[in-house]
Short mmCIF file of C-alpha atoms in Angstrom, two decimals:
data_model
loop_
_atom_site.label_atom_id
_atom_site.label_comp_id
_atom_site.label_asym_id
_atom_site.label_seq_id
_atom_site.Cartn_x
_atom_site.Cartn_y
_atom_site.Cartn_z
CA MET K 19 -69.54 29.08 21.27
CA THR K 20 -70.51 30.47 24.67
CA ALA K 21 -70.09 27.09 26.31
CA ALA K 22 -66.58 26.77 24.88
CA ILE K 23 -65.62 30.17 26.31
CA LYS K 24 -67.03 29.37 29.74
CA GLY K 25 -65.14 26.09 29.80
CA GLY K 26 -61.76 27.76 30.15
CA PRO K 27 -59.52 30.64 29.11
CA CYS K 28 -59.33 31.81 25.52
CA VAL K 29 -56.19 32.29 23.42
CA VAL K 30 -55.89 34.01 20.07
CA MET K 31 -53.66 32.46 17.41
CA VAL K 32 -52.71 34.46 14.35
CA ASP K 33 -52.23 32.43 11.16
CA ALA K 34 -52.86 29.07 12.79
CA TYR K 35 -52.62 26.81 9.77
CA ALA K 36 -52.26 23.02 9.79
CA ALA K 37 -48.52 23.16 10.48
CA VAL K 38 -49.19 24.42 14.02
CA ARG K 39 -52.28 22.38 14.75
CA GLY K 40 -50.33 20.59 17.47
CA LEU K 41 -50.15 23.83 19.46
CA VAL K 42 -53.85 24.52 18.91
CA LEU K 43 -54.74 21.06 20.19
CA GLU K 44 -52.39 21.43 23.17
CA PHE K 45 -54.29 24.52 24.29
CA ARG K 46 -57.63 22.83 23.68
CA GLU K 47 -56.56 19.83 25.75
CA GLN K 48 -55.92 22.24 28.62
CA GLY K 49 -59.53 23.42 28.41
CA CYS K 50 -58.88 26.55 26.35
CA SER K 51 -60.96 27.87 23.51
CA VAL K 52 -58.98 29.20 20.55
CA VAL K 53 -59.81 32.16 18.32
CA ARG K 54 -58.12 32.09 14.93
CA VAL K 55 -57.16 35.30 13.14
CA GLN K 56 -55.96 35.16 9.53
CA SER K 57 -53.61 38.06 8.86
CA THR K 58 -54.29 38.24 5.12
CA ARG K 59 -57.42 38.02 3.00
CA GLU K 60 -55.95 35.31 0.80
CA VAL K 61 -54.25 32.21 2.15
CA PRO K 62 -50.49 32.51 1.45
CA PHE K 63 -48.99 30.11 -1.06
CA VAL K 64 -47.07 28.09 1.53
CA TYR K 65 -50.24 27.21 3.45
CA ARG K 66 -52.60 26.39 0.57
CA SER K 67 -51.88 22.68 0.65
CA ALA K 68 -52.31 22.53 4.44
CA PRO K 69 -55.35 24.57 5.51
CA HIS K 70 -56.59 24.82 9.07
CA VAL K 71 -59.33 22.70 10.64
CA PRO K 72 -62.31 25.05 11.24
CA ASP K 73 -63.77 22.95 14.06
CA ASP K 74 -60.67 23.64 16.17
CA PHE K 75 -61.73 27.26 16.69
CA VAL K 76 -64.58 29.15 18.35
CA LEU K 77 -64.09 32.02 15.89
CA ASP K 78 -62.30 32.20 12.54
CA LEU K 79 -61.67 35.82 11.64
CA VAL K 80 -60.01 37.25 8.53
CA HIS K 81 -58.19 40.51 9.25
CA ASP K 82 -59.03 43.10 6.61
CA GLY K 83 -56.51 45.72 7.70
CA ASP K 84 -58.67 47.42 10.32
CA LEU K 85 -56.73 46.77 13.54
CA ALA K 86 -59.35 48.33 15.79
CA ALA K 87 -62.12 46.17 14.36
CA THR K 88 -60.08 42.97 14.64
CA ALA K 89 -59.01 43.82 18.20
CA ASP K 90 -62.60 44.54 19.20
CA ALA K 91 -63.80 41.26 17.70
CA VAL K 92 -61.29 39.14 19.61
CA ALA K 93 -61.59 41.22 22.80
CA ALA K 94 -65.18 39.99 23.10
CA PHE K 95 -63.71 36.60 24.02
CA SER K 96 -61.55 38.05 26.84
CA PRO K 97 -58.38 36.31 25.65
CA ILE K 98 -55.42 35.79 27.95
CA ALA K 99 -52.84 35.63 25.14
CA VAL K 100 -52.19 36.37 21.48
CA ILE K 101 -49.74 33.99 19.81
CA SER K 102 -48.36 33.85 16.28
CA GLY K 103 -48.84 30.51 14.57
CA GLY K 104 -46.23 31.23 11.90
CA GLU K 105 -43.89 33.81 10.39
CA SER K 106 -46.63 35.67 8.56
CA GLY K 107 -48.55 36.29 11.78
CA VAL K 108 -45.76 37.72 13.94
CA GLU K 109 -46.41 41.42 13.37
CA LEU K 110 -50.20 41.26 13.67
CA ALA K 111 -49.89 39.16 16.84
CA ASP K 112 -47.62 41.85 18.29
CA LEU K 113 -50.10 44.58 17.38
CA LEU K 114 -53.08 42.74 18.87
CA ALA K 115 -51.29 41.78 22.09
CA GLU K 116 -50.14 45.36 22.60
CA ARG K 117 -53.56 46.82 21.85
CA LEU K 118 -55.28 44.38 24.21
CA GLY K 119 -52.72 44.84 26.98
CA LEU K 120 -51.69 41.17 26.96
CA PRO K 121 -48.22 39.63 27.45
CA GLY K 122 -46.30 40.14 24.23
CA ASN K 123 -43.11 41.29 22.62
CA GLY K 124 -44.27 44.82 21.80
CA THR K 125 -44.23 46.44 18.39
CA ALA K 126 -41.02 48.50 18.53
CA LEU K 127 -38.94 45.60 17.16
CA SER K 128 -41.65 43.72 15.26
CA ALA K 129 -40.09 44.47 11.89
CA ALA K 130 -36.68 43.25 13.12
CA ARG K 131 -38.27 39.95 14.07
CA ARG K 132 -39.44 39.46 10.49
CA ASP K 133 -37.07 41.31 8.14
CA LYS K 134 -33.85 39.31 7.92
CA HIS K 135 -31.64 42.28 7.07
CA LEU K 136 -32.99 44.44 9.87
CA MET K 137 -32.76 41.42 12.20
CA ILE K 138 -29.00 41.10 11.70
CA GLU K 139 -28.42 44.85 11.92
CA THR K 140 -30.30 44.88 15.23
CA LEU K 141 -27.92 42.25 16.59
CA ARG K 142 -24.92 44.23 15.38
CA ALA K 143 -26.23 47.37 17.08
CA ALA K 144 -26.53 45.36 20.31
CA GLY K 145 -22.87 44.35 20.07
CA LEU K 146 -23.52 40.73 19.13
CA ARG K 147 -21.66 38.73 16.49
CA ALA K 148 -23.52 39.20 13.21
CA ALA K 149 -22.93 38.31 9.57
CA ARG K 150 -21.66 40.92 7.14
CA GLN K 151 -24.47 41.77 4.76
CA LEU K 152 -26.00 44.06 2.16
CA TRP K 153 -29.59 45.09 1.50
CA ALA K 154 -29.59 44.53 -2.25
CA THR K 155 -31.74 46.66 -4.51
CA ASP K 156 -29.22 47.20 -7.32
CA ALA K 157 -27.37 44.51 -9.27
CA ASP K 158 -24.20 46.55 -9.81
CA GLU K 159 -23.93 47.45 -6.13
CA LEU K 160 -24.40 43.79 -5.17
CA ALA K 161 -21.72 42.64 -7.62
CA ALA K 162 -19.25 45.23 -6.30
CA TRP K 163 -20.01 44.24 -2.68
CA HIS K 164 -19.49 40.55 -3.43
CA ARG K 165 -16.18 41.26 -5.19
CA GLU K 166 -14.94 43.26 -2.21
CA LEU K 167 -16.12 40.68 0.34
CA GLY K 168 -14.82 37.68 -1.59
CA GLY K 169 -15.75 34.07 -0.96
CA ARG K 170 -19.24 32.63 -0.89
CA VAL K 171 -22.34 34.78 -0.44
CA VAL K 172 -25.89 33.78 0.53
CA VAL K 173 -28.68 35.64 -1.28
CA LYS K 174 -32.18 35.25 0.14
CA PRO K 175 -35.62 36.85 0.34
CA PRO K 176 -36.06 39.33 3.21
CA ARG K 177 -39.21 37.78 4.70
CA SER K 178 -39.64 34.25 3.41
CA ALA K 179 -39.32 30.89 5.19
CA GLY K 180 -38.44 27.23 4.66
CA SER K 181 -35.17 28.20 2.90
CA GLN K 182 -37.29 29.13 -0.15
CA GLY K 183 -35.39 31.29 -2.60
CA VAL K 184 -32.04 30.92 -0.79
CA SER K 185 -29.01 30.77 -3.11
CA PHE K 186 -25.37 30.05 -2.30
CA CYS K 187 -23.25 32.10 -4.67
CA ASP K 188 -19.51 31.77 -5.30
CA THR K 189 -19.18 34.59 -7.84
CA PRO K 190 -20.64 38.09 -8.20
CA GLU K 191 -22.37 36.91 -11.35
CA GLU K 192 -24.15 34.15 -9.42
CA SER K 193 -25.21 36.68 -6.75
CA VAL K 194 -26.65 39.00 -9.38
CA ALA K 195 -28.56 36.13 -11.01
CA ALA K 196 -29.98 35.10 -7.62
CA TYR K 197 -30.96 38.69 -6.86
CA ARG K 198 -32.72 39.09 -10.20
CA SER K 199 -34.68 35.87 -9.66
CA LEU K 200 -35.98 37.27 -6.35
CA ALA K 201 -36.49 40.97 -7.02
CA GLY K 202 -40.17 41.61 -7.63
CA ALA K 203 -41.13 37.95 -7.25
CA ASP K 204 -43.43 36.77 -4.47
CA ASP K 205 -42.15 34.89 -1.44
CA VAL K 206 -43.88 31.84 0.06
CA PHE K 207 -46.27 34.13 1.91
CA SER K 208 -47.44 35.59 -1.43
CA GLN K 209 -45.79 38.95 -0.70
CA PRO K 210 -43.38 40.74 -3.10
CA ASN K 211 -39.73 40.57 -2.09
CA ARG K 212 -38.88 44.22 -2.85
CA GLY K 213 -35.18 43.40 -2.93
CA ALA K 214 -32.95 40.72 -1.43
CA VAL K 215 -30.60 40.16 1.48
CA ALA K 216 -27.00 39.26 0.66
CA GLN K 217 -24.91 37.87 3.52
CA GLU K 218 -21.50 36.35 3.97
CA TYR K 219 -21.60 32.56 4.05
CA LEU K 220 -21.05 31.32 7.59
CA ALA K 221 -18.87 28.23 7.72
CA GLY K 222 -19.56 25.62 10.37
CA THR K 223 -22.31 23.32 11.59
CA GLU K 224 -25.79 24.81 11.77
CA TYR K 225 -27.95 24.15 14.81
CA MET K 226 -31.62 24.77 15.49
CA VAL K 227 -32.35 26.01 19.01
CA ASN K 228 -35.97 26.07 20.13
CA THR K 229 -36.95 28.20 23.09
CA VAL K 230 -39.92 29.51 25.05
CA SER K 231 -39.88 32.73 27.07
CA ARG K 232 -42.01 34.34 29.75
CA ASP K 233 -41.43 37.82 31.18
CA GLY K 234 -38.02 37.93 29.51
CA ARG K 235 -36.84 34.66 31.02
CA HIS K 236 -35.81 32.10 28.40
CA HIS K 237 -35.79 28.31 28.37
CA VAL K 238 -34.15 25.98 25.82
CA CYS K 239 -36.59 23.19 24.96
CA ASP K 240 -34.48 21.27 22.42
CA VAL K 241 -31.42 21.63 20.16
CA TRP K 242 -30.93 19.95 16.78
CA ARG K 243 -27.82 19.50 14.64
CA THR K 244 -28.48 19.86 10.92
CA GLY K 245 -27.10 17.53 8.26
CA ARG K 246 -26.10 19.04 4.92
CA VAL K 247 -25.59 17.85 1.36
CA SER K 248 -24.74 19.53 -1.93
CA ALA K 249 -27.47 18.53 -4.36
CA ASN K 250 -29.56 19.86 -7.22
CA GLY K 251 -27.36 22.93 -7.55
CA VAL K 252 -27.75 23.85 -3.86
CA VAL K 253 -24.39 23.92 -2.09
CA ASP K 254 -25.70 23.64 1.45
CA LEU K 255 -29.04 21.83 1.40
CA CYS K 256 -30.39 20.68 4.77
CA ASP K 257 -31.33 16.99 4.56
CA ALA K 258 -31.60 15.94 8.22
CA LEU K 259 -31.98 17.10 11.82
CA SER K 260 -30.60 15.16 14.79
CA LEU K 261 -31.66 15.82 18.37
CA ILE K 262 -28.61 16.39 20.57
CA ASP K 263 -28.32 16.03 24.31
CA SER K 264 -28.36 19.18 26.45
CA GLY K 265 -25.05 18.06 27.94
CA SER K 266 -23.33 18.31 24.57
CA ARG K 267 -20.41 20.74 24.68
CA VAL K 268 -21.90 22.95 21.97
CA VAL K 269 -25.20 23.58 23.78
CA ARG K 270 -23.87 26.03 26.36
CA PRO K 271 -22.38 28.58 23.90
CA LEU K 272 -25.44 28.20 21.65
CA THR K 273 -27.69 28.90 24.64
CA GLU K 274 -25.74 31.91 25.89
CA TYR K 275 -25.61 33.49 22.45
CA GLY K 276 -29.20 32.53 21.65
CA PHE K 277 -30.53 34.21 24.80
CA GLN K 278 -28.63 37.38 23.88
CA VAL K 279 -30.27 37.25 20.44
CA LEU K 280 -33.73 36.94 22.01
CA ASP K 281 -33.02 39.92 24.27
CA ALA K 282 -31.69 42.04 21.41
CA LEU K 283 -34.82 41.35 19.33
CA GLY K 284 -37.21 41.97 22.22
CA ILE K 285 -38.53 38.42 22.39
CA ARG K 286 -39.78 38.28 25.98
CA HIS K 287 -42.85 36.06 25.62
CA GLY K 288 -43.62 32.87 23.75
CA PRO K 289 -41.76 30.44 21.50
CA ALA K 290 -38.83 31.15 19.19
CA HIS K 291 -36.91 29.11 16.63
CA LEU K 292 -33.25 30.09 16.20
CA GLU K 293 -30.94 28.90 13.44
CA ILE K 294 -27.32 29.41 14.51
CA ARG K 295 -24.03 28.52 12.84
CA MET K 296 -21.23 27.40 15.11
CA THR K 297 -18.38 29.03 13.18
CA PRO K 298 -14.67 28.74 14.01
CA ASP K 299 -15.07 32.12 15.77
CA GLY K 300 -18.14 31.09 17.76
CA PRO K 301 -21.92 31.13 17.29
CA CYS K 302 -23.46 33.47 14.71
CA LEU K 303 -27.15 33.84 13.87
CA VAL K 304 -28.55 32.82 10.52
CA GLU K 305 -32.09 33.88 11.43
CA VAL K 306 -34.74 33.57 14.12
CA GLY K 307 -38.52 33.19 14.03
CA ALA K 308 -40.69 34.47 16.88
CA ARG K 309 -42.92 31.36 16.73
CA ILE K 310 -42.71 27.61 17.29
CA ALA K 311 -40.49 25.48 15.09
CA GLY K 312 -42.02 23.99 11.97
CA GLY K 313 -41.31 20.79 10.08
CA GLY K 314 -42.69 18.50 12.76
CA ILE K 315 -39.82 19.39 15.11
CA PRO K 316 -41.93 19.88 18.28
CA ALA K 317 -43.63 16.49 17.81
CA ALA K 318 -40.28 14.77 17.31
CA ALA K 319 -38.81 16.56 20.32
CA GLY K 320 -41.73 15.33 22.39
CA LEU K 321 -40.96 11.76 21.34
CA GLY K 322 -37.32 12.08 22.30
CA ILE K 323 -37.52 14.22 25.42
CA GLY K 324 -41.08 13.81 26.67
CA ALA K 325 -41.64 17.57 26.36
CA SER K 326 -41.38 20.20 23.65
CA GLN K 327 -42.11 23.78 22.73
CA LEU K 328 -45.81 22.86 22.70
CA ASP K 329 -46.24 22.18 26.41
CA TRP K 330 -43.66 24.80 27.40
CA THR K 331 -45.61 27.42 25.42
CA VAL K 332 -48.85 26.38 27.11
CA ASP K 333 -47.18 26.65 30.52
CA ALA K 334 -45.74 30.07 29.70
CA TYR K 335 -49.19 31.49 29.02
CA LEU K 336 -51.45 29.43 31.29
CA ARG K 337 -49.16 28.61 34.22
CA PRO K 338 -46.35 31.19 34.34
CA GLU K 339 -45.47 30.25 37.93
CA ARG K 340 -44.82 26.66 36.84
CA PHE K 341 -42.85 27.89 33.84
CA HIS K 342 -40.57 30.02 36.03
CA ALA K 343 -40.11 27.19 38.51
CA ARG K 344 -38.85 24.84 35.76
CA ALA K 345 -37.16 27.24 33.33
CA GLY K 346 -33.45 26.64 32.93
CA THR K 347 -33.63 22.95 33.80
CA PRO K 348 -31.57 21.06 31.19
CA TYR K 349 -33.69 18.78 29.04
CA GLU K 350 -32.90 15.07 29.02
CA VAL K 351 -32.88 12.96 25.86
CA LYS K 352 -34.69 9.74 26.68
CA ARG K 353 -34.71 8.45 23.10
CA TYR K 354 -32.66 9.85 20.24
CA ALA K 355 -34.63 11.34 17.37
CA ALA K 356 -33.89 12.54 13.87
CA ILE K 357 -35.90 13.90 10.96
CA ALA K 358 -34.70 13.06 7.44
CA GLY K 359 -35.94 14.55 4.18
CA MET K 360 -35.53 12.60 0.96
CA VAL K 361 -33.80 14.68 -1.70
CA SER K 362 -35.48 14.23 -5.06
CA PRO K 363 -33.15 14.72 -8.05
CA VAL K 364 -35.99 14.30 -10.56
CA GLU K 365 -39.02 16.17 -11.85
CA GLY K 366 -42.20 14.81 -13.42
CA VAL K 367 -45.21 12.74 -12.46
CA LEU K 368 -44.27 10.20 -9.80
CA ARG K 369 -45.21 6.59 -10.55
CA GLU K 370 -43.73 4.97 -7.44
CA TYR K 371 -40.97 5.03 -4.88
CA ARG K 372 -38.60 2.12 -5.36
CA GLY K 373 -37.36 0.62 -2.12
CA ILE K 374 -39.43 2.69 0.28
CA GLU K 375 -40.22 -0.52 2.18
CA GLU K 376 -36.50 -0.78 3.02
CA ILE K 377 -36.75 2.54 4.84
CA GLU K 378 -39.86 1.39 6.67
CA ARG K 379 -37.94 -1.67 7.89
CA LEU K 380 -35.09 0.35 9.40
CA GLU K 381 -34.63 -0.35 13.10
CA GLY K 382 -35.11 3.27 14.05
CA CYS K 383 -37.97 4.12 11.67
CA HIS K 384 -40.80 5.60 13.71
CA ALA K 385 -42.89 7.28 11.00
CA LEU K 386 -42.74 7.89 7.26
CA ALA K 387 -44.76 10.63 5.58
CA THR K 388 -45.12 10.72 1.79
CA LEU K 389 -45.70 14.38 1.00
CA VAL K 390 -45.71 13.62 -2.73
CA LYS K 391 -47.80 10.57 -3.60
CA PRO K 392 -47.76 8.43 -6.75
CA GLY K 393 -49.68 10.17 -9.49
CA GLN K 394 -48.66 13.62 -8.23
CA GLU K 395 -46.08 16.02 -9.62
CA ILE K 396 -42.66 15.71 -8.01
CA ARG K 397 -40.02 18.44 -8.10
CA ARG K 398 -36.31 18.48 -7.45
CA THR K 399 -35.62 19.16 -3.79
CA VAL K 400 -34.03 22.59 -3.40
CA ASP K 401 -35.43 23.77 -0.04
CA ASP K 402 -37.41 22.71 3.03
CA LEU K 403 -40.66 22.89 1.05
CA THR K 404 -39.80 20.28 -1.57
CA TYR K 405 -38.97 17.10 0.37
CA PRO K 406 -41.12 14.33 -1.20
CA VAL K 407 -40.76 11.98 1.79
CA VAL K 408 -39.96 12.79 5.43
CA VAL K 409 -38.82 10.07 7.82
CA THR K 410 -38.84 10.34 11.62
CA LEU K 411 -36.30 8.12 13.37
CA LEU K 412 -36.42 7.20 17.05
CA HIS K 413 -34.22 4.84 19.06
CA ASP K 414 -32.58 4.41 22.45
CA LEU K 415 -29.15 4.55 20.80
CA ASP K 416 -27.92 7.55 18.84
CA GLU K 417 -25.65 5.19 16.88
CA VAL K 418 -28.69 3.41 15.44
CA VAL K 419 -30.31 6.70 14.47
CA GLN K 420 -27.15 7.92 12.75
CA ARG K 421 -26.71 4.59 10.95
CA ASP K 422 -30.28 4.77 9.68
CA LEU K 423 -29.74 8.34 8.49
CA ASN K 424 -26.76 7.13 6.49
CA THR K 425 -28.82 4.25 5.09
CA ILE K 426 -31.59 6.62 4.01
CA ARG K 427 -29.08 8.76 2.15
CA HIS K 428 -27.63 5.60 0.54
CA LEU K 429 -31.08 4.52 -0.68
CA ASP K 430 -31.95 7.99 -1.97
CA GLY K 431 -31.07 9.04 -5.52
CA VAL K 432 -32.32 8.73 -9.08
CA GLY K 433 -33.11 5.02 -8.68
CA PHE K 434 -35.48 5.68 -5.77
CA TYR K 435 -37.95 7.57 -7.97
CA ALA K 436 -39.89 6.02 -10.84
CA LEU K 437 -41.63 8.55 -13.06
CA GLU K 438 -44.55 8.07 -15.40
CA GLY K 439 -43.32 7.24 -18.88
CA SER K 440 -39.95 5.97 -17.71
#
């Protein structure tokens, strides 16, 4: 342990589970040692199937609620930074960074960076475009609000992730049913919802904007356009992400608005993942996470651009002068990339995927991950956590990538999945 510390600077990562191992390894490759802090005694539901790798860390500490004790334990390693590995670690990372006097986003707006209702109200207070919404704790009040608002309403957990528990509701009755399914239930981080957030549905294409900041200066690492389908009772299910060039006309307004969002929420240091709808009236935030993007996005961005949030985050903390010298430089797409999730319409025990070899033969197929394997239970895909297969596409031509995305959707469907007993 001592040798690892002497070999280079130390960083603390809160809730560094397998999904962010790429960032852990990026720091280690730069000669850093990494201290892992787990913000909860029990591993949250969403991370149970993807635990961390203990050998990646010089210390693995479970926070028991005593901030002073946790801060003292990590201070012994003289860390230069505290970084959140995921949504559940944002607030503890803020507390530790502030207590240790390290670069961070402070604690004054920590709750607004996690609570999706407070997040939007914070934007509104800053004069930014924000969705109309209601903090729902009463079914009758929610029904009356939906009737007055009219149109489609999105009902979602206040602090979840991966689009888990998100419902698109066209009637007050649907909104009430969605609210009742959430109220009192646990989110993916194994925490009770204590209500729900109801928001107006934002029409328009949704984009994912990934940034890294240092000392309040922001840099856009990559922007992705989302593909959407209506399936399995979900009106607006995300089924694909396509990397778009920084010269695309939509990037500038997304960037300008996104930077204002970061400022309003006090995100001055580290990575952020913004989900923004480009509505007919301009960009409007869906939500933002004060952490790196999930879903393999940084790795895919690295393939397409040659850089991603991973190395930009390392620069921001280890080489701030280099970060400031390069920040604001438009990224260049060298190869077009896309990430496609198969949308399972079936439930049961999977026997086999029919025709998966056709996907593997696609011209742009770079990698194919089977998250549900034959012999395992497969569920209908209703959110980002239930894709059975994820395909990464990569090609010099965007036309080939888009064609392959269309082919994947053509191959997907009931016939793609063979279940035991059928």
